[in-house]
Amino acid sequence: MTDRYRPYVPPKPTRPFARSSGYVPRIHPVLHKERFHAGVDYAAPQGTPIPAQAPGEIVYSGFNEGYGNTVIVKTTNGYGLYAHMDGPPQARMGDRIWPGDIIGHVGNTGIFSRETTCTIRLFRR
């Protein structure tokens, strides 16, 4: 991985989110082999609103087979990915968002999800 797209752990969302998986090697939930998990998972009750962690513009809002309902935000420092949302994302492509804006709700969508969770991955430039 180059220094240009250096991932970093986002600030911890407030309650009721609880960190359920870190930025570490782990057993992949589908492949059942050890893989590096380049994100942080936060478990919360189904339907809990997901607040944006950084300001930016929505560059993708839709469904991805692995991540399920997903939003990608272009920020001044890189990109943020929010995955496994319940129902279609609330944020739409082209929307400008600020920290705390609700972009979707916690769900269990996509083949890589095995619990109600929100995966957050932020990549710095």
Short mmCIF file of N, CA, C and O in Angstrom, two decimals, residues 17-122:
data_model
loop_
_atom_site.label_atom_id
_atom_site.label_comp_id
_atom_site.label_asym_id
_atom_site.label_seq_id
_atom_site.Cartn_x
_atom_site.Cartn_y
_atom_site.Cartn_z
N PHE A 17 -23.02 2.57 19.33
CA PHE A 17 -22.05 1.81 18.55
C PHE A 17 -20.98 1.21 19.45
O PHE A 17 -20.47 1.87 20.33
N ALA A 18 -20.64 -0.05 19.20
CA ALA A 18 -19.58 -0.75 19.93
C ALA A 18 -18.66 -1.39 18.91
O ALA A 18 -19.12 -2.10 18.00
N ARG A 19 -17.38 -1.14 19.03
CA ARG A 19 -16.41 -1.70 18.09
C ARG A 19 -16.46 -3.22 18.15
O ARG A 19 -16.31 -3.82 19.20
N SER A 20 -16.69 -3.86 16.99
CA SER A 20 -16.81 -5.32 16.96
C SER A 20 -15.67 -5.99 16.19
O SER A 20 -15.49 -7.19 16.30
N SER A 21 -14.93 -5.22 15.42
CA SER A 21 -13.79 -5.76 14.69
C SER A 21 -12.88 -4.61 14.31
O SER A 21 -13.34 -3.55 13.89
N GLY A 22 -11.59 -4.82 14.47
CA GLY A 22 -10.64 -3.74 14.23
C GLY A 22 -9.89 -3.85 12.92
O GLY A 22 -10.18 -4.68 12.07
N TYR A 23 -8.89 -3.02 12.82
CA TYR A 23 -8.03 -2.91 11.66
C TYR A 23 -6.88 -3.91 11.86
O TYR A 23 -5.77 -3.53 12.19
N VAL A 24 -7.20 -5.20 11.71
CA VAL A 24 -6.27 -6.27 12.05
C VAL A 24 -6.50 -7.48 11.15
O VAL A 24 -7.55 -7.61 10.52
N PRO A 25 -5.55 -8.42 11.12
CA PRO A 25 -5.82 -9.70 10.45
C PRO A 25 -6.92 -10.44 11.22
O PRO A 25 -6.98 -10.38 12.45
N ARG A 26 -7.81 -11.12 10.51
CA ARG A 26 -8.88 -11.88 11.15
C ARG A 26 -9.37 -12.96 10.19
O ARG A 26 -9.02 -12.95 9.02
N ILE A 27 -10.20 -13.85 10.69
CA ILE A 27 -10.78 -14.88 9.84
C ILE A 27 -11.93 -14.25 9.06
O ILE A 27 -12.86 -13.69 9.64
N HIS A 28 -11.82 -14.31 7.74
CA HIS A 28 -12.84 -13.73 6.87
C HIS A 28 -14.17 -14.45 7.08
O HIS A 28 -14.21 -15.69 7.12
N PRO A 29 -15.29 -13.70 7.22
CA PRO A 29 -16.58 -14.34 7.53
C PRO A 29 -17.14 -15.22 6.42
O PRO A 29 -17.99 -16.07 6.68
N VAL A 30 -16.68 -15.05 5.18
CA VAL A 30 -17.18 -15.86 4.07
C VAL A 30 -16.13 -16.88 3.62
O VAL A 30 -16.44 -18.05 3.41
N LEU A 31 -14.90 -16.44 3.46
CA LEU A 31 -13.84 -17.31 2.96
C LEU A 31 -13.29 -18.25 4.03
O LEU A 31 -12.66 -19.25 3.71
N HIS A 32 -13.48 -17.91 5.30
CA HIS A 32 -13.00 -18.69 6.44
C HIS A 32 -11.49 -18.89 6.40
O HIS A 32 -10.97 -19.92 6.82
N LYS A 33 -10.79 -17.88 5.88
CA LYS A 33 -9.33 -17.85 5.86
C LYS A 33 -8.88 -16.53 6.46
O LYS A 33 -9.62 -15.55 6.43
N GLU A 34 -7.66 -16.51 6.97
CA GLU A 34 -7.16 -15.27 7.55
C GLU A 34 -6.92 -14.24 6.47
O GLU A 34 -6.27 -14.51 5.46
N ARG A 35 -7.46 -13.05 6.65
CA ARG A 35 -7.29 -11.92 5.74
C ARG A 35 -7.15 -10.66 6.59
O ARG A 35 -7.68 -10.58 7.69
N PHE A 36 -6.45 -9.66 6.04
CA PHE A 36 -6.35 -8.39 6.76
C PHE A 36 -7.66 -7.62 6.60
O PHE A 36 -8.16 -7.48 5.49
N HIS A 37 -8.21 -7.15 7.69
CA HIS A 37 -9.45 -6.37 7.67
C HIS A 37 -9.08 -4.89 7.68
O HIS A 37 -8.65 -4.36 8.70
N ALA A 38 -9.21 -4.24 6.53
CA ALA A 38 -8.78 -2.85 6.38
C ALA A 38 -9.92 -1.88 6.69
O ALA A 38 -10.22 -0.99 5.91
N GLY A 39 -10.54 -2.07 7.82
CA GLY A 39 -11.63 -1.20 8.24
C GLY A 39 -11.95 -1.47 9.69
O GLY A 39 -11.34 -2.31 10.33
N VAL A 40 -12.90 -0.73 10.21
CA VAL A 40 -13.35 -0.92 11.58
C VAL A 40 -14.85 -1.17 11.53
O VAL A 40 -15.59 -0.42 10.89
N ASP A 41 -15.29 -2.25 12.19
CA ASP A 41 -16.71 -2.56 12.26
C ASP A 41 -17.26 -2.08 13.59
O ASP A 41 -16.63 -2.27 14.63
N TYR A 42 -18.43 -1.48 13.53
CA TYR A 42 -19.12 -1.05 14.74
C TYR A 42 -20.50 -1.69 14.75
O TYR A 42 -21.29 -1.49 13.85
N ALA A 43 -20.76 -2.50 15.79
CA ALA A 43 -22.07 -3.13 15.93
C ALA A 43 -23.02 -2.16 16.62
O ALA A 43 -22.62 -1.37 17.47
N ALA A 44 -24.27 -2.23 16.21
CA ALA A 44 -25.33 -1.42 16.82
C ALA A 44 -26.65 -2.08 16.46
O ALA A 44 -26.71 -2.88 15.52
N PRO A 45 -27.72 -1.75 17.17
CA PRO A 45 -29.02 -2.34 16.83
C PRO A 45 -29.44 -2.00 15.41
O PRO A 45 -29.14 -0.91 14.89
N GLN A 46 -30.11 -2.94 14.77
CA GLN A 46 -30.63 -2.74 13.41
C GLN A 46 -31.42 -1.43 13.34
O GLN A 46 -32.22 -1.14 14.20
N GLY A 47 -31.14 -0.64 12.31
CA GLY A 47 -31.87 0.60 12.10
C GLY A 47 -31.29 1.82 12.80
O GLY A 47 -31.78 2.93 12.60
N THR A 48 -30.22 1.65 13.57
CA THR A 48 -29.58 2.79 14.24
C THR A 48 -29.04 3.75 13.17
O THR A 48 -28.36 3.32 12.24
N PRO A 49 -29.31 5.07 13.27
CA PRO A 49 -28.77 6.01 12.30
C PRO A 49 -27.23 6.02 12.31
O PRO A 49 -26.61 5.93 13.36
N ILE A 50 -26.63 6.12 11.11
CA ILE A 50 -25.17 6.15 10.96
C ILE A 50 -24.76 7.59 10.67
O ILE A 50 -25.08 8.13 9.61
N PRO A 51 -24.01 8.22 11.59
CA PRO A 51 -23.55 9.59 11.35
C PRO A 51 -22.27 9.60 10.52
O PRO A 51 -21.39 8.75 10.69
N ALA A 52 -22.16 10.56 9.62
CA ALA A 52 -20.91 10.74 8.86
C ALA A 52 -19.81 11.11 9.84
O ALA A 52 -20.04 11.80 10.83
N GLN A 53 -18.59 10.64 9.56
CA GLN A 53 -17.45 10.91 10.43
C GLN A 53 -16.59 12.07 9.95
O GLN A 53 -15.79 12.58 10.70
N ALA A 54 -16.77 12.47 8.68
CA ALA A 54 -15.95 13.54 8.11
C ALA A 54 -16.77 14.28 7.06
O ALA A 54 -17.66 13.70 6.45
N PRO A 55 -16.46 15.56 6.84
CA PRO A 55 -17.20 16.30 5.81
C PRO A 55 -16.75 15.86 4.43
O PRO A 55 -15.63 15.40 4.23
N GLY A 56 -17.65 15.99 3.45
CA GLY A 56 -17.28 15.64 2.09
C GLY A 56 -18.46 15.59 1.16
O GLY A 56 -19.54 16.09 1.46
N GLU A 57 -18.25 14.97 0.00
CA GLU A 57 -19.28 14.83 -1.03
C GLU A 57 -19.50 13.35 -1.31
O GLU A 57 -18.54 12.59 -1.44
N ILE A 58 -20.75 12.94 -1.44
CA ILE A 58 -21.08 11.56 -1.74
C ILE A 58 -20.73 11.28 -3.21
O ILE A 58 -21.24 11.94 -4.11
N VAL A 59 -19.82 10.32 -3.44
CA VAL A 59 -19.43 9.96 -4.81
C VAL A 59 -20.02 8.61 -5.23
O VAL A 59 -19.98 8.26 -6.40
N TYR A 60 -20.56 7.85 -4.26
CA TYR A 60 -21.25 6.60 -4.58
C TYR A 60 -22.29 6.35 -3.50
O TYR A 60 -22.01 6.49 -2.31
N SER A 61 -23.47 5.97 -3.93
CA SER A 61 -24.55 5.61 -3.01
C SER A 61 -25.37 4.53 -3.69
O SER A 61 -26.07 4.80 -4.65
N GLY A 62 -25.26 3.29 -3.21
CA GLY A 62 -25.98 2.21 -3.85
C GLY A 62 -25.65 0.87 -3.26
O GLY A 62 -25.18 0.77 -2.13
N PHE A 63 -25.88 -0.18 -4.05
CA PHE A 63 -25.68 -1.55 -3.59
C PHE A 63 -24.42 -2.14 -4.18
O PHE A 63 -24.14 -1.99 -5.36
N ASN A 64 -23.65 -2.84 -3.35
CA ASN A 64 -22.45 -3.56 -3.75
C ASN A 64 -22.61 -4.99 -3.23
O ASN A 64 -23.00 -5.17 -2.07
N GLU A 65 -22.32 -6.00 -4.04
CA GLU A 65 -22.56 -7.38 -3.63
C GLU A 65 -21.87 -7.73 -2.30
O GLU A 65 -22.46 -8.36 -1.43
N GLY A 66 -20.62 -7.34 -2.15
CA GLY A 66 -19.88 -7.67 -0.92
C GLY A 66 -20.26 -6.81 0.27
O GLY A 66 -20.45 -7.31 1.38
N TYR A 67 -20.40 -5.51 0.05
CA TYR A 67 -20.66 -4.56 1.14
C TYR A 67 -22.14 -4.26 1.34
O TYR A 67 -22.51 -3.56 2.27
N GLY A 68 -22.99 -4.73 0.45
CA GLY A 68 -24.42 -4.42 0.57
C GLY A 68 -24.67 -2.95 0.27
O GLY A 68 -24.01 -2.35 -0.59
N ASN A 69 -25.62 -2.35 0.97
CA ASN A 69 -25.92 -0.92 0.77
C ASN A 69 -24.76 -0.10 1.30
O ASN A 69 -24.38 -0.21 2.47
N THR A 70 -24.18 0.70 0.40
CA THR A 70 -22.90 1.36 0.66
C THR A 70 -22.92 2.82 0.24
O THR A 70 -23.56 3.19 -0.73
N VAL A 71 -22.17 3.64 0.99
CA VAL A 71 -21.94 5.04 0.64
C VAL A 71 -20.44 5.28 0.65
O VAL A 71 -19.74 4.83 1.57
N ILE A 72 -19.94 5.97 -0.37
CA ILE A 72 -18.53 6.39 -0.40
C ILE A 72 -18.52 7.92 -0.44
O ILE A 72 -19.20 8.54 -1.25
N VAL A 73 -17.74 8.50 0.47
CA VAL A 73 -17.65 9.95 0.63
C VAL A 73 -16.24 10.40 0.25
O VAL A 73 -15.26 9.86 0.76
N LYS A 74 -16.15 11.39 -0.64
CA LYS A 74 -14.85 12.00 -0.95
C LYS A 74 -14.67 13.15 0.04
O LYS A 74 -15.49 14.06 0.09
N THR A 75 -13.59 13.09 0.81
CA THR A 75 -13.31 14.13 1.79
C THR A 75 -12.07 14.91 1.37
O THR A 75 -11.42 14.56 0.38
N THR A 76 -11.70 15.91 2.13
CA THR A 76 -10.49 16.68 1.81
C THR A 76 -9.24 15.84 2.03
O THR A 76 -8.20 16.14 1.45
N ASN A 77 -9.34 14.77 2.83
CA ASN A 77 -8.18 13.93 3.12
C ASN A 77 -8.18 12.59 2.39
O ASN A 77 -7.28 11.80 2.57
N GLY A 78 -9.23 12.29 1.63
CA GLY A 78 -9.29 11.00 0.96
C GLY A 78 -10.73 10.54 0.77
O GLY A 78 -11.58 11.33 0.35
N TYR A 79 -11.00 9.28 1.09
CA TYR A 79 -12.32 8.71 0.89
C TYR A 79 -12.76 7.95 2.13
O TYR A 79 -11.94 7.36 2.84
N GLY A 80 -14.06 7.94 2.37
CA GLY A 80 -14.65 7.15 3.45
C GLY A 80 -15.70 6.22 2.89
O GLY A 80 -16.48 6.61 2.02
N LEU A 81 -15.71 4.97 3.35
CA LEU A 81 -16.67 3.99 2.90
C LEU A 81 -17.50 3.55 4.11
O LEU A 81 -16.96 3.26 5.17
N TYR A 82 -18.81 3.55 3.96
CA TYR A 82 -19.74 3.12 5.00
C TYR A 82 -20.57 1.99 4.38
O TYR A 82 -21.20 2.19 3.34
N ALA A 83 -20.55 0.80 5.01
CA ALA A 83 -21.14 -0.37 4.36
C ALA A 83 -22.12 -1.13 5.25
O ALA A 83 -22.16 -0.91 6.46
N HIS A 84 -22.86 -2.04 4.63
CA HIS A 84 -23.80 -2.97 5.27
C HIS A 84 -25.07 -2.27 5.78
O HIS A 84 -25.69 -2.76 6.72
N MET A 85 -25.45 -1.16 5.17
CA MET A 85 -26.61 -0.40 5.65
C MET A 85 -27.93 -1.10 5.38
O MET A 85 -28.09 -1.84 4.40
N ASP A 86 -28.90 -0.84 6.25
CA ASP A 86 -30.25 -1.37 6.14
C ASP A 86 -31.04 -0.49 5.17
O ASP A 86 -31.15 0.71 5.38
N GLY A 87 -31.56 -1.08 4.11
CA GLY A 87 -32.33 -0.29 3.13
C GLY A 87 -31.41 0.59 2.31
O GLY A 87 -30.21 0.66 2.55
N PRO A 88 -31.97 1.28 1.33
CA PRO A 88 -31.15 2.18 0.51
C PRO A 88 -30.52 3.27 1.37
O PRO A 88 -31.13 3.74 2.32
N PRO A 89 -29.28 3.67 1.04
CA PRO A 89 -28.65 4.74 1.80
C PRO A 89 -29.49 6.02 1.76
O PRO A 89 -30.14 6.32 0.77
N GLN A 90 -29.46 6.76 2.86
CA GLN A 90 -30.19 8.02 2.94
C GLN A 90 -29.48 9.11 2.13
O GLN A 90 -30.11 9.96 1.53
N ALA A 91 -28.15 9.06 2.13
CA ALA A 91 -27.36 10.04 1.37
C ALA A 91 -27.35 9.65 -0.10
O ALA A 91 -27.30 8.47 -0.45
N ARG A 92 -27.40 10.63 -0.97
CA ARG A 92 -27.44 10.42 -2.42
C ARG A 92 -26.18 10.99 -3.08
O ARG A 92 -25.58 11.93 -2.57
N MET A 93 -25.83 10.43 -4.24
CA MET A 93 -24.67 10.93 -4.97
C MET A 93 -24.79 12.43 -5.18
O MET A 93 -25.86 12.93 -5.53
N GLY A 94 -23.67 13.13 -4.95
CA GLY A 94 -23.64 14.58 -5.11
C GLY A 94 -23.97 15.35 -3.85
O GLY A 94 -23.68 16.55 -3.77
N ASP A 95 -24.59 14.69 -2.85
CA ASP A 95 -24.88 15.38 -1.58
C ASP A 95 -23.59 15.80 -0.91
O ASP A 95 -22.60 15.08 -0.93
N ARG A 96 -23.61 16.96 -0.28
CA ARG A 96 -22.49 17.39 0.58
C ARG A 96 -22.92 17.10 2.01
O ARG A 96 -24.05 17.40 2.40
N ILE A 97 -21.99 16.49 2.76
CA ILE A 97 -22.33 16.12 4.13
C ILE A 97 -21.32 16.69 5.13
O ILE A 97 -20.21 17.07 4.75
N TRP A 98 -21.73 16.73 6.39
CA TRP A 98 -20.90 17.20 7.49
C TRP A 98 -20.90 16.15 8.58
O TRP A 98 -21.82 15.33 8.66
N PRO A 99 -19.88 16.14 9.45
CA PRO A 99 -19.87 15.18 10.55
C PRO A 99 -21.19 15.24 11.33
O PRO A 99 -21.68 16.31 11.64
N GLY A 100 -21.75 14.07 11.56
CA GLY A 100 -23.02 13.99 12.28
C GLY A 100 -24.23 13.86 11.37
O GLY A 100 -25.28 13.43 11.83
N ASP A 101 -24.10 14.23 10.08
CA ASP A 101 -25.22 14.05 9.15
C ASP A 101 -25.50 12.55 9.02
O ASP A 101 -24.59 11.73 8.94
N ILE A 102 -26.77 12.18 8.98
CA ILE A 102 -27.15 10.78 8.87
C ILE A 102 -27.07 10.35 7.40
O ILE A 102 -27.70 10.95 6.54
N ILE A 103 -26.26 9.31 7.14
CA ILE A 103 -26.08 8.84 5.76
C ILE A 103 -26.83 7.55 5.48
O ILE A 103 -26.98 7.15 4.34
N GLY A 104 -27.26 6.86 6.54
CA GLY A 104 -27.98 5.60 6.39
C GLY A 104 -28.26 5.02 7.76
O GLY A 104 -28.13 5.71 8.78
N HIS A 105 -28.63 3.74 7.77
CA HIS A 105 -28.97 3.07 9.02
C HIS A 105 -28.30 1.69 9.09
O HIS A 105 -28.13 1.03 8.07
N VAL A 106 -27.91 1.29 10.29
CA VAL A 106 -27.21 0.03 10.51
C VAL A 106 -28.04 -1.13 9.99
O VAL A 106 -29.25 -1.18 10.21
N GLY A 107 -27.38 -2.04 9.28
CA GLY A 107 -28.07 -3.20 8.74
C GLY A 107 -27.18 -4.42 8.70
O GLY A 107 -26.16 -4.50 9.40
N ASN A 108 -27.52 -5.35 7.84
CA ASN A 108 -26.78 -6.60 7.70
C ASN A 108 -26.82 -7.02 6.22
O ASN A 108 -27.19 -8.14 5.90
N THR A 109 -26.45 -6.12 5.32
CA THR A 109 -26.54 -6.40 3.89
C THR A 109 -25.16 -6.71 3.31
O THR A 109 -24.14 -6.31 3.85
N GLY A 110 -25.14 -7.43 2.21
CA GLY A 110 -23.91 -7.81 1.54
C GLY A 110 -23.40 -9.15 2.02
O GLY A 110 -23.66 -9.55 3.16
N ILE A 111 -22.68 -9.86 1.14
CA ILE A 111 -22.22 -11.20 1.50
C ILE A 111 -21.10 -11.19 2.54
O ILE A 111 -20.83 -12.22 3.15
N PHE A 112 -20.45 -10.03 2.79
CA PHE A 112 -19.38 -9.98 3.78
C PHE A 112 -19.89 -9.66 5.17
O PHE A 112 -19.12 -9.52 6.10
N SER A 113 -21.18 -9.51 5.36
CA SER A 113 -21.74 -9.14 6.66
C SER A 113 -22.33 -10.36 7.36
O SER A 113 -23.07 -11.13 6.76
N ARG A 114 -22.02 -10.50 8.63
CA ARG A 114 -22.54 -11.61 9.42
C ARG A 114 -23.24 -11.14 10.69
O ARG A 114 -23.60 -11.94 11.54
N GLU A 115 -23.39 -9.85 10.88
CA GLU A 115 -24.07 -9.29 12.04
C GLU A 115 -24.57 -7.90 11.68
O GLU A 115 -24.16 -7.34 10.68
N THR A 116 -25.47 -7.35 12.49
CA THR A 116 -25.88 -5.97 12.22
C THR A 116 -24.72 -5.08 12.59
O THR A 116 -24.30 -5.00 13.74
N THR A 117 -24.16 -4.43 11.59
CA THR A 117 -22.92 -3.69 11.77
C THR A 117 -22.81 -2.57 10.75
O THR A 117 -23.51 -2.57 9.74
N CYS A 118 -21.94 -1.65 11.02
CA CYS A 118 -21.55 -0.64 10.04
C CYS A 118 -20.04 -0.72 9.90
O CYS A 118 -19.32 -0.55 10.89
N THR A 119 -19.55 -1.04 8.71
CA THR A 119 -18.12 -1.02 8.46
C THR A 119 -17.75 0.37 8.00
O THR A 119 -18.37 0.92 7.10
N ILE A 120 -16.72 0.94 8.63
CA ILE A 120 -16.23 2.27 8.24
C ILE A 120 -14.78 2.13 7.84
O ILE A 120 -13.97 1.60 8.59
N ARG A 121 -14.47 2.58 6.63
CA ARG A 121 -13.10 2.59 6.14
C ARG A 121 -12.82 3.99 5.61
O ARG A 121 -13.54 4.49 4.75
N LEU A 122 -11.77 4.60 6.11
CA LEU A 122 -11.35 5.91 5.63
C LEU A 122 -9.95 5.78 5.06
O LEU A 122 -9.07 5.19 5.69
#
